[in-house]
Short mmCIF file of C-alpha atoms in Angstrom, two decimals:
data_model
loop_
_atom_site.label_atom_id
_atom_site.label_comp_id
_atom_site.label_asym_id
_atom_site.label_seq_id
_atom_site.Cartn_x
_atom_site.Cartn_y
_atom_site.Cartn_z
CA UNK A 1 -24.59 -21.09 39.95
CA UNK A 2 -24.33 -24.25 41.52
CA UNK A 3 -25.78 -25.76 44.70
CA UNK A 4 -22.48 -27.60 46.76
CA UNK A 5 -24.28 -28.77 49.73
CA UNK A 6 -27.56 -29.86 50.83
CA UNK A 7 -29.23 -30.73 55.07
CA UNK A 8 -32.66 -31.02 55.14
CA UNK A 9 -34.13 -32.59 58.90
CA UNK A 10 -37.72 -33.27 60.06
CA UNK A 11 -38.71 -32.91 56.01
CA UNK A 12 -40.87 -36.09 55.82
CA UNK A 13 -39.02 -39.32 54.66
CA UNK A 14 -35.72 -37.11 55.54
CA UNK A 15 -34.91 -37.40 59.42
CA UNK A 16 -31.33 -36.13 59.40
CA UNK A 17 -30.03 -36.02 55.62
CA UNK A 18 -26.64 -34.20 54.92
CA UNK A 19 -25.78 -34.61 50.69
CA UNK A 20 -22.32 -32.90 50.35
CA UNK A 21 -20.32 -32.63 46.91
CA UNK A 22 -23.14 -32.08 44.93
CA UNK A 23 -21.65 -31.99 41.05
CA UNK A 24 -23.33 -29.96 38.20
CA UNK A 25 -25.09 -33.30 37.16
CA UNK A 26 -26.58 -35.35 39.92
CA UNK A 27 -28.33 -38.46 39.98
CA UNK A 28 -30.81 -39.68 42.84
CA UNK A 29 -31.31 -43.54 42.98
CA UNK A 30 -33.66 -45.14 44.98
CA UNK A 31 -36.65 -47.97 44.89
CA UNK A 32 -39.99 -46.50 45.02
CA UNK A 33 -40.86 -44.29 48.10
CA UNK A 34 -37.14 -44.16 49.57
CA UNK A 35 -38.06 -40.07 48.41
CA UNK A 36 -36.92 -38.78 45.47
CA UNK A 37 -39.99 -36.83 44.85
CA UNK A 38 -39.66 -35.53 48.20
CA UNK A 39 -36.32 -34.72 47.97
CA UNK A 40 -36.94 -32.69 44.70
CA UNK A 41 -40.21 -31.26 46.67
CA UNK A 42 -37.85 -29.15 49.64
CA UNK A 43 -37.08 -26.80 46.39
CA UNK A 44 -40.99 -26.41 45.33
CA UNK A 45 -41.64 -25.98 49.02
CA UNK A 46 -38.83 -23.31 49.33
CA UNK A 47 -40.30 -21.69 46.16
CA UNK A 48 -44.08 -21.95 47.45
CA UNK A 49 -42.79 -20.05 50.52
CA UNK A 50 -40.76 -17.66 48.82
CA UNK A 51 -43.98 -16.72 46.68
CA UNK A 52 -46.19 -16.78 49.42
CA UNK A 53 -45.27 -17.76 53.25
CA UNK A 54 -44.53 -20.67 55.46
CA UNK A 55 -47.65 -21.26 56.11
CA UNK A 56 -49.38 -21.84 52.99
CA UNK A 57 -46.47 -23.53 51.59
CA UNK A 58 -46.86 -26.10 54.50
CA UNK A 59 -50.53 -25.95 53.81
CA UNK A 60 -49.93 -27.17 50.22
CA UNK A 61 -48.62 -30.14 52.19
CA UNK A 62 -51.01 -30.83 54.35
CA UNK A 63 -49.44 -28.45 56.96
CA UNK A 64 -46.86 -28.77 59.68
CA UNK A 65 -47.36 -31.86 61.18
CA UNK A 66 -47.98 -33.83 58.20
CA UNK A 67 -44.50 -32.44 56.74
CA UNK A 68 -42.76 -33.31 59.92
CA UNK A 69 -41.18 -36.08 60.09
CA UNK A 70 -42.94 -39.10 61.85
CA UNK A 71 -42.07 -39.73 65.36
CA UNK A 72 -40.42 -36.25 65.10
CA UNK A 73 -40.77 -33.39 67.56
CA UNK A 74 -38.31 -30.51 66.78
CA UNK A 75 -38.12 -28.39 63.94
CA UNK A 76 -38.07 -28.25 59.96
CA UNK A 77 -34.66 -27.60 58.94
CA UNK A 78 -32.85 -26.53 55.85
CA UNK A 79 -29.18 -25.42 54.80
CA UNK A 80 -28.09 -24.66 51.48
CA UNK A 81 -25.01 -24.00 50.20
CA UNK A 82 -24.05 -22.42 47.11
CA UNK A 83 -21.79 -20.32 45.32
CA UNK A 84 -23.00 -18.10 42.22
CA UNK A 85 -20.26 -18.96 40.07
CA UNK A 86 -16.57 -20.79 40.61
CA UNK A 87 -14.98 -17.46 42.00
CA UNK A 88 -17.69 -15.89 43.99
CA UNK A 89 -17.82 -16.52 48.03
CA UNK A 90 -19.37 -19.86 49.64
CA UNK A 91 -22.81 -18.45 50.34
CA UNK A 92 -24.95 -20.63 53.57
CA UNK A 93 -28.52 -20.26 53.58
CA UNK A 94 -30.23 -21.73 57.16
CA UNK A 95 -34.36 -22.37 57.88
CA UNK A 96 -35.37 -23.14 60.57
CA UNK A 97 -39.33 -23.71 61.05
CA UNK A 98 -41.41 -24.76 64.22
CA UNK A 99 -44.80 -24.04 65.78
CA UNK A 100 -44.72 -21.16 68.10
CA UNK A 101 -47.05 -20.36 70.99
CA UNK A 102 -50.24 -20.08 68.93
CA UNK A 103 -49.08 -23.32 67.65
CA UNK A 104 -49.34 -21.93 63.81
CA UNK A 105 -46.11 -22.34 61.71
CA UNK A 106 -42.73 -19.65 62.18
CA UNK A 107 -40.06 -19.18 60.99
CA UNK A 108 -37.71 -19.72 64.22
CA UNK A 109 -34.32 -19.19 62.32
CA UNK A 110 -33.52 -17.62 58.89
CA UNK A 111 -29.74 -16.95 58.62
CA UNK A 112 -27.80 -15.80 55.02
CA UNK A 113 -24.12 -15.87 55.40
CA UNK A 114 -20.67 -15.74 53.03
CA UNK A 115 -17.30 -16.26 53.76
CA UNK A 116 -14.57 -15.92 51.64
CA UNK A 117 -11.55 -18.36 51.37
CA UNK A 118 -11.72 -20.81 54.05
CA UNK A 119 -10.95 -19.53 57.60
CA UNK A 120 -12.18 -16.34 59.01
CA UNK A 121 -15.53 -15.81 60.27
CA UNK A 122 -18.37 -15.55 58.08
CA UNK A 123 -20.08 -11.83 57.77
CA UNK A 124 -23.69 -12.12 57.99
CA UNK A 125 -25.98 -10.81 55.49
CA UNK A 126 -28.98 -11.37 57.38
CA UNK A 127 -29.72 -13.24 60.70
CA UNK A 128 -34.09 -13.60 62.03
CA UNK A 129 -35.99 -15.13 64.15
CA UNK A 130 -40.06 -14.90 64.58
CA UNK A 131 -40.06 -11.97 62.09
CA UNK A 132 -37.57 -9.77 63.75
CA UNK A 133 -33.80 -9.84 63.43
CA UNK A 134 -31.01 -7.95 61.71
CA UNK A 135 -29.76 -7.15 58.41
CA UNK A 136 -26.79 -5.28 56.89
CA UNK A 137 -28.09 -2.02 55.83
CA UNK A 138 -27.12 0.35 53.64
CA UNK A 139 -27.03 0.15 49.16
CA UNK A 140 -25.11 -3.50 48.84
CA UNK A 141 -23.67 -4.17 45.90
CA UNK A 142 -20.45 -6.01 46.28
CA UNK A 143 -19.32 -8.67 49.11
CA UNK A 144 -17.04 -5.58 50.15
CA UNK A 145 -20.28 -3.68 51.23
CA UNK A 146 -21.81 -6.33 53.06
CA UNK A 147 -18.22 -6.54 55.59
CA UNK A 148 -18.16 -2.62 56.12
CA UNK A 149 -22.36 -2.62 56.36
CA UNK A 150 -24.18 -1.92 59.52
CA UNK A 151 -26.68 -3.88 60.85
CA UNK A 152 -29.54 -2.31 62.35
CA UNK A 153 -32.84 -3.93 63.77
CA UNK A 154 -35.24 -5.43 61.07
CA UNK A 155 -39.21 -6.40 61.81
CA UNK A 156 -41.19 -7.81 59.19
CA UNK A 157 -44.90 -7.86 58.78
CA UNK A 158 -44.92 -11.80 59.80
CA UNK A 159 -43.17 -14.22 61.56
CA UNK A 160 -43.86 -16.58 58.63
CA UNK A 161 -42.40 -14.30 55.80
CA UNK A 162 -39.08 -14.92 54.85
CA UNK A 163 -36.79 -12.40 55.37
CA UNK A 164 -34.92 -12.75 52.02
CA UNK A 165 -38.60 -11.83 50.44
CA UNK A 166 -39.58 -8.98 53.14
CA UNK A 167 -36.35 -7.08 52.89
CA UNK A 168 -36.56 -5.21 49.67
CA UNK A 169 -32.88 -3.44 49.97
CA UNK A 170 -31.50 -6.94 49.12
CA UNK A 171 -33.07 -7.15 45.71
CA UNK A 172 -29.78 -5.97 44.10
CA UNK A 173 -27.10 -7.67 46.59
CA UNK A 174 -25.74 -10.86 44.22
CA UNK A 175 -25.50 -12.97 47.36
CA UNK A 176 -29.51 -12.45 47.55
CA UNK A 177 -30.88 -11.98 43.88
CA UNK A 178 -28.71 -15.51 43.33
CA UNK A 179 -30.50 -17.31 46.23
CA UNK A 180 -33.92 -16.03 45.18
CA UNK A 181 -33.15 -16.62 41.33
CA UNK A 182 -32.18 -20.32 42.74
CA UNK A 183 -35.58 -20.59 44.51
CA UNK A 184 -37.88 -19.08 42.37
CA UNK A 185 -36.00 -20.88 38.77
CA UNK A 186 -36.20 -24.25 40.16
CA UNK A 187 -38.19 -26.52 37.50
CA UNK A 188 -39.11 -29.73 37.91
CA UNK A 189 -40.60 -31.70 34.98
CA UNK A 190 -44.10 -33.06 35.55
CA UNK A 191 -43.85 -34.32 31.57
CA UNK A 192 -47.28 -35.86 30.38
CA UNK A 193 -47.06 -37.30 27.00
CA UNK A 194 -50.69 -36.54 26.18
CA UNK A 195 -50.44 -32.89 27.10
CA UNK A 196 -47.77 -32.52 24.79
CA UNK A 197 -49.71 -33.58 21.67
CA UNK A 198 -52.18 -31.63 22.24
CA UNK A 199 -53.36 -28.98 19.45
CA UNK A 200 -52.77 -25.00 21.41
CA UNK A 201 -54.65 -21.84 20.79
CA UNK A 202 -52.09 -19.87 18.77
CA UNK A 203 -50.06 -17.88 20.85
CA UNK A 204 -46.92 -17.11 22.66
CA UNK A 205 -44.76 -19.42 25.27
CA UNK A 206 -40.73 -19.15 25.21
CA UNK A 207 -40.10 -21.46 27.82
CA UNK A 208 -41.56 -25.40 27.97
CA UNK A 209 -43.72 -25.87 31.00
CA UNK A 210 -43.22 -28.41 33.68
CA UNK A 211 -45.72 -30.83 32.00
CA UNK A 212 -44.84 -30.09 28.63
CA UNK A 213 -48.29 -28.57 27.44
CA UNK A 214 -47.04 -25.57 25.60
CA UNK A 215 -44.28 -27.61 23.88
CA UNK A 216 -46.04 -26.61 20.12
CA UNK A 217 -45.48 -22.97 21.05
CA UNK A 218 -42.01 -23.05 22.58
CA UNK A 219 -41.00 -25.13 18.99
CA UNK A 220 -42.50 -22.26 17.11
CA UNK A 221 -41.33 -19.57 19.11
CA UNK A 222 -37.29 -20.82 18.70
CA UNK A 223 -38.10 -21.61 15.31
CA UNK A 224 -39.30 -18.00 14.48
CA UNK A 225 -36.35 -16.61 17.02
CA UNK A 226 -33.68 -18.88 17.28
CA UNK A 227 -33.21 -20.09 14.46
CA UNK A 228 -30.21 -22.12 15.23
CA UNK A 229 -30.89 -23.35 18.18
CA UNK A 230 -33.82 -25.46 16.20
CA UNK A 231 -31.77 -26.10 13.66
CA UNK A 232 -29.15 -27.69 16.38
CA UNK A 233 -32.44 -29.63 18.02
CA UNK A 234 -33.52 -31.61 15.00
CA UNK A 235 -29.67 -32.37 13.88
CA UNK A 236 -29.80 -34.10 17.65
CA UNK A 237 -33.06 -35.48 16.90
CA UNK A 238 -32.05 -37.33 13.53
CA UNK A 239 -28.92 -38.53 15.98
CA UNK A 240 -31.15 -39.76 18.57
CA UNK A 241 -34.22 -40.71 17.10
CA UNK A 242 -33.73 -42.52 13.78
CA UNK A 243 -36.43 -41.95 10.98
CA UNK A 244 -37.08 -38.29 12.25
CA UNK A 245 -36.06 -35.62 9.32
CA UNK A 246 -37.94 -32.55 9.92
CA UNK A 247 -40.12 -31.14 12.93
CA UNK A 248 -42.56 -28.38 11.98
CA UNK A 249 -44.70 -26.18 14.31
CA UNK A 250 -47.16 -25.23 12.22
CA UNK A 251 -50.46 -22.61 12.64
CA UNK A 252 -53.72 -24.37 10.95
CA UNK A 253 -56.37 -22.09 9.31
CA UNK A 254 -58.31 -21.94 12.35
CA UNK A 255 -55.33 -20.53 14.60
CA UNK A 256 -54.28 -23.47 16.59
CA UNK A 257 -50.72 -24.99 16.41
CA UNK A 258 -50.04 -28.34 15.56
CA UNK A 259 -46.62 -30.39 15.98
CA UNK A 260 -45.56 -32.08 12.56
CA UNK A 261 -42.95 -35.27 12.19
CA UNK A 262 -41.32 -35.98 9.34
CA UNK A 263 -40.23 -39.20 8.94
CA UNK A 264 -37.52 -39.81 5.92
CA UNK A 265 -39.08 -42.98 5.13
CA UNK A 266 -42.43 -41.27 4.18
CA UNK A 267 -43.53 -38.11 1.87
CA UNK A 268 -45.95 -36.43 4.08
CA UNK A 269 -45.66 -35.54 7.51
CA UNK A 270 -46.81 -37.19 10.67
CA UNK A 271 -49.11 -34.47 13.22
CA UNK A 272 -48.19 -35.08 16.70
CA UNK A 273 -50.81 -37.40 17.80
CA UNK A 274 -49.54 -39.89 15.57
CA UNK A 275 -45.79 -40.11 16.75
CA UNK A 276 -45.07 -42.21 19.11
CA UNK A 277 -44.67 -41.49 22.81
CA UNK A 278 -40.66 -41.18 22.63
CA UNK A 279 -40.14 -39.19 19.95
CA UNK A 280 -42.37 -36.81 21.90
CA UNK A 281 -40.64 -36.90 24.83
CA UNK A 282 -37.22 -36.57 23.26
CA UNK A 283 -38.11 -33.76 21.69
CA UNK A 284 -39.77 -32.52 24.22
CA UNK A 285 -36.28 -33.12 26.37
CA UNK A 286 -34.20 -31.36 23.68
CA UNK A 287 -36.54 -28.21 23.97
CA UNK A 288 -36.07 -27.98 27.21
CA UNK A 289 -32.50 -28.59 27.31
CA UNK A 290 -31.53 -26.12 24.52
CA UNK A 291 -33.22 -23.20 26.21
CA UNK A 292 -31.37 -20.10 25.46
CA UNK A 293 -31.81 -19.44 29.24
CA UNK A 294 -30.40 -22.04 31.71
CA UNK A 295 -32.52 -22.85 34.68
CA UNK A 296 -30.79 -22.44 38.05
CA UNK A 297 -31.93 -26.02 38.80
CA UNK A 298 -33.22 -28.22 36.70
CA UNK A 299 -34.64 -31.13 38.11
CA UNK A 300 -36.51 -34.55 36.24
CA UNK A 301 -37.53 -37.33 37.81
CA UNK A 302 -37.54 -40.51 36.01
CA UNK A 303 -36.59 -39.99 32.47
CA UNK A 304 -36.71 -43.42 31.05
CA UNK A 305 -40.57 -43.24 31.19
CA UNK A 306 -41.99 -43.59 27.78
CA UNK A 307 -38.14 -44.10 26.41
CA UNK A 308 -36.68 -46.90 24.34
CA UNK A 309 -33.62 -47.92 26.65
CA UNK A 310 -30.99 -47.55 23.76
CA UNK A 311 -31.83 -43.89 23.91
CA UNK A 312 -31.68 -43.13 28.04
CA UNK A 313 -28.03 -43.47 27.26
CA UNK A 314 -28.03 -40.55 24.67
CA UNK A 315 -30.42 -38.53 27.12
CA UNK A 316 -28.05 -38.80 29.95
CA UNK A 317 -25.11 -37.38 27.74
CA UNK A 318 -27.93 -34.60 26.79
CA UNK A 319 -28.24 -33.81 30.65
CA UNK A 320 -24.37 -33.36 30.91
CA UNK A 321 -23.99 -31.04 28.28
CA UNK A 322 -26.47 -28.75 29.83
CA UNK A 323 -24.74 -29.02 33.71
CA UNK A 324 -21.73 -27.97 31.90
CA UNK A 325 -23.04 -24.79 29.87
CA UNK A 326 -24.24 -23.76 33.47
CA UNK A 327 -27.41 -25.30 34.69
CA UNK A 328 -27.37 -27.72 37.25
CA UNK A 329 -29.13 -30.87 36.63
CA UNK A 330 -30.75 -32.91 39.40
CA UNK A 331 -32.25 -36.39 38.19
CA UNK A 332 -34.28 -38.98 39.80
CA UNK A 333 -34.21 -43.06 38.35
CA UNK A 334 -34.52 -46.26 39.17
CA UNK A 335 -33.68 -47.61 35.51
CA UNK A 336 -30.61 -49.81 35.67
CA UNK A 337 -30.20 -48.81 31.32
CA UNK A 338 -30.04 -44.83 31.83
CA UNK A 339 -27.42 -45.83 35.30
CA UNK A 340 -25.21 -47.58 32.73
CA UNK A 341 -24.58 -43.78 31.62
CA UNK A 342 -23.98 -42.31 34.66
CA UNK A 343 -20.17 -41.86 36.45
CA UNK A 344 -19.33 -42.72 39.25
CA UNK A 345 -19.18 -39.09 40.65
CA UNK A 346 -22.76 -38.30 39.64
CA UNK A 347 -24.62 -41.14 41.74
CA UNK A 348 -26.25 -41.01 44.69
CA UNK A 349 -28.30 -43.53 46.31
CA UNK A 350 -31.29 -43.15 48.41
CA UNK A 351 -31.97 -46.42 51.26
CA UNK A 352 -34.60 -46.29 53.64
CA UNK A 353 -33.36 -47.57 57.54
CA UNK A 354 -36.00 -47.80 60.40
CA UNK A 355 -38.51 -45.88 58.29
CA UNK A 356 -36.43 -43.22 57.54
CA UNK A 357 -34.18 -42.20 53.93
CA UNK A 358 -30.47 -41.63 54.10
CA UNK A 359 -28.61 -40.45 50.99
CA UNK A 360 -25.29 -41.75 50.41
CA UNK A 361 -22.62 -40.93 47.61
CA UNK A 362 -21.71 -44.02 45.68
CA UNK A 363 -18.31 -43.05 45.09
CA UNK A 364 -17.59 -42.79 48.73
CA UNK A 365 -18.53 -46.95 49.11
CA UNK A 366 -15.18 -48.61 48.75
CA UNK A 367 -17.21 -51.57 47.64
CA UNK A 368 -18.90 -49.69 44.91
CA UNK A 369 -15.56 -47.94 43.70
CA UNK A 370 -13.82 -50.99 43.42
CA UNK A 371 -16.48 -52.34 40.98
CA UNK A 372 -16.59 -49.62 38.89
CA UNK A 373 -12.79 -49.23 38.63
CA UNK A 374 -12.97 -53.06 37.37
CA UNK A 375 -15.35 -52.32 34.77
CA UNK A 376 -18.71 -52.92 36.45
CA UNK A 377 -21.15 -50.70 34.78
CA UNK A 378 -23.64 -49.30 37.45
CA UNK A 379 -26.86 -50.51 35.93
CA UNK A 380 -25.54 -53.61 35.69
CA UNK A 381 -24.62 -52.75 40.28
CA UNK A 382 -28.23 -52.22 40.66
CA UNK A 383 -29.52 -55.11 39.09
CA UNK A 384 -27.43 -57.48 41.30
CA UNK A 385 -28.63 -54.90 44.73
CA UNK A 386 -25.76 -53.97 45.19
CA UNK A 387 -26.38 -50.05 45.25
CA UNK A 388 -29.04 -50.52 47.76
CA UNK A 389 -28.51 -53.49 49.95
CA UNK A 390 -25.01 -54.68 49.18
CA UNK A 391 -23.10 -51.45 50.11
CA UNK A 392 -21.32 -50.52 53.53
CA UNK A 393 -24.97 -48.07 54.71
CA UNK A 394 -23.87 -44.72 56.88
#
């Protein structure tokens, strides 16, 4: 699956943002508070709201007004567009939230759409507004049902429930399951070194959690499982991080696991606490990017924290292999040695103009493309300012 498009309006920082041409692996450069974070956040918010409603996603955030956009008066907007894999339709997802008469937060406009090819009208899947609308009825299977489908009258318990959660008929339509698998799989990593050393309770975690607290049980659990995949993470961890031989996950007498280093240069292994801070984040990286199951959309904000610059290069390749086996990557930076990585096509740069962020795509600068076809290296770009204040601004 993989996200092609991206408008987000009245979304804090993001007045009237449009990012098109989204490849598997994108990268999000900005200074500090031109958004990132917020950027990554309209997924967690969609995901809050999926799990719960509108409302207490947007009380998470301090609630409507605080989300909106300063200076702002109209609505929260949101368009996504995706396509589950290379040969499957375009699929358009719209949101559209304001304050209605009892000035408390509703959904105003929820519309899920496909089209195939690229003229022809678009067949609706669903279309709502203030908890009622219409839907394509019927069992939905294919993209063939959804054309032939009726589409009868719809009212959901709330006007602040999304109608992709409230209309259970949709679980199995692709167009739907994809869109909620999108929302719901989103990960962004919180990493905290410390929480990864820590010592766990023996027990059971397959997948490493957004701040990395669990990573002694996810190590165990592909060691005991997937074997190979291990095997593959500490080949790339003798590659990337010289001195490390061996990486054990090991239960103590008392039923706690403990993370164990091995370096080559010494006969008995280092615990966790020891190591420094990245080797446990590269390893931590590696587990998360070898998961047997891809995340939808993977997103990590500043990676070179806690990372020798020599290795932000290997990192970066790291991210790429993953967007290729089929999870998107998303990445936030402002470190001009993990840029020196990046193409051309990945980058996108975040400015901030009369209080508000615009994202542009580097490539699209003639300035910037000119550069890099000459050999510039893009770290090297944002050193000299020329990826924020140097370029040609939309």
């Amino acid at each position: 699956m993989k996200i092609e498009a991206i408008k987000i309006k009245n979304y804090r920082v993001f007045q009237d943002v449009k990012v098109e041409n989204i490849p598997n692996m994108a990268v999000f450069l900005g200074m500090n508070g031109t958004g990132k974070t917020t950027f990554f956040d309209v997924f967690g918010f969609l995901h809050d709201a999926l799990q719960t409603n509108i409302r207490a996603a947007l009380a998470k955030r301090g609630g409507f007004r605080e989300v909106l956009s300063r200076g702002q008066t109209g609505d929260i907007e949101f368009e996504i567009k995706f396509r589950p894999s290379e040969d499957e339709p375009l699929i358009t997802y719209q949101l559209a939230i304001c304050l209605n008469d009892k000035r408390q937060p509703a959904i105003k406009k929820e519309i899920l759409r496909l089209r195939r090819g690229q003229s022809g009208a678009p067949w609706k899947v669903l279309e709502f507004s203030f908890g009622e609308g219409r839907a394509a009825e019927g069992e939905i299977n294919t993209y063939e049902d959804i054309r032939l489908a009726e589409r009868s009258r719809q009212q959901l318990d709330s006007p602040d429930i999304l109608a992709i959660k409230g209309l259970g008929q949709f679980k199995e339509f692709v167009a739907v399951a994809e869109l909620r698998r999108l929302i719901e799989d989103w990960y962004v990593s919180d990493f905290h070194v410390d929480e990864a050393r820590d010592v766990r309770e023996a027990g059971y975690s397959e997948r490493v959690s957004t701040s990395g607290d669990n990573l002694a049980l996810v190590a165990k659990y592909l060691y005991d499982n997937h074997r190979e995949i291990f095997s593959d993470i500490l080949t790339k961890m003798e590659q990337r991080v010289p001195g490390v031989k061996k990486v054990q996950a090991q239960e103590t007498e008392d039923g706690r696991i403990v993370l164990r280093f091995q370096d080559g240069s010494f006969k008995d292994p280092f615990v966790s606490r020891f190591v420094s801070d990245g080797t446990i984040k590269m390893f931590t990286y590696l587990v998360l990017l070898n998961d047997p199951e891809k995340h939808a959309l993977l997103c990590v904000e500043e990676p070179e924290n806690q990372l020798y610059p020599r290795l932000l290069e290997e990192l970066a390749e790291e991210f790429r292999i993953y967007s290729v086996l089929g999870g998107q990557v998303f990445i936030s930076t402002h470190s001009p040695d993990f840029l020196n990585a990046v193409e051309l096509e990945e980058l996108y740069c975040l400015i901030k103009e009369n209080g508000y962020t615009k994202i542009y795509k580097a490539a699209e600068d003639e300035q910037i493309r000119r550069l890099w076809e000459a050999g510039d290296l893009l770290g090297d770009l944002w050193r000299q300012d020329l990826l924020s204040d140097g370029v040609e601004k939309l």
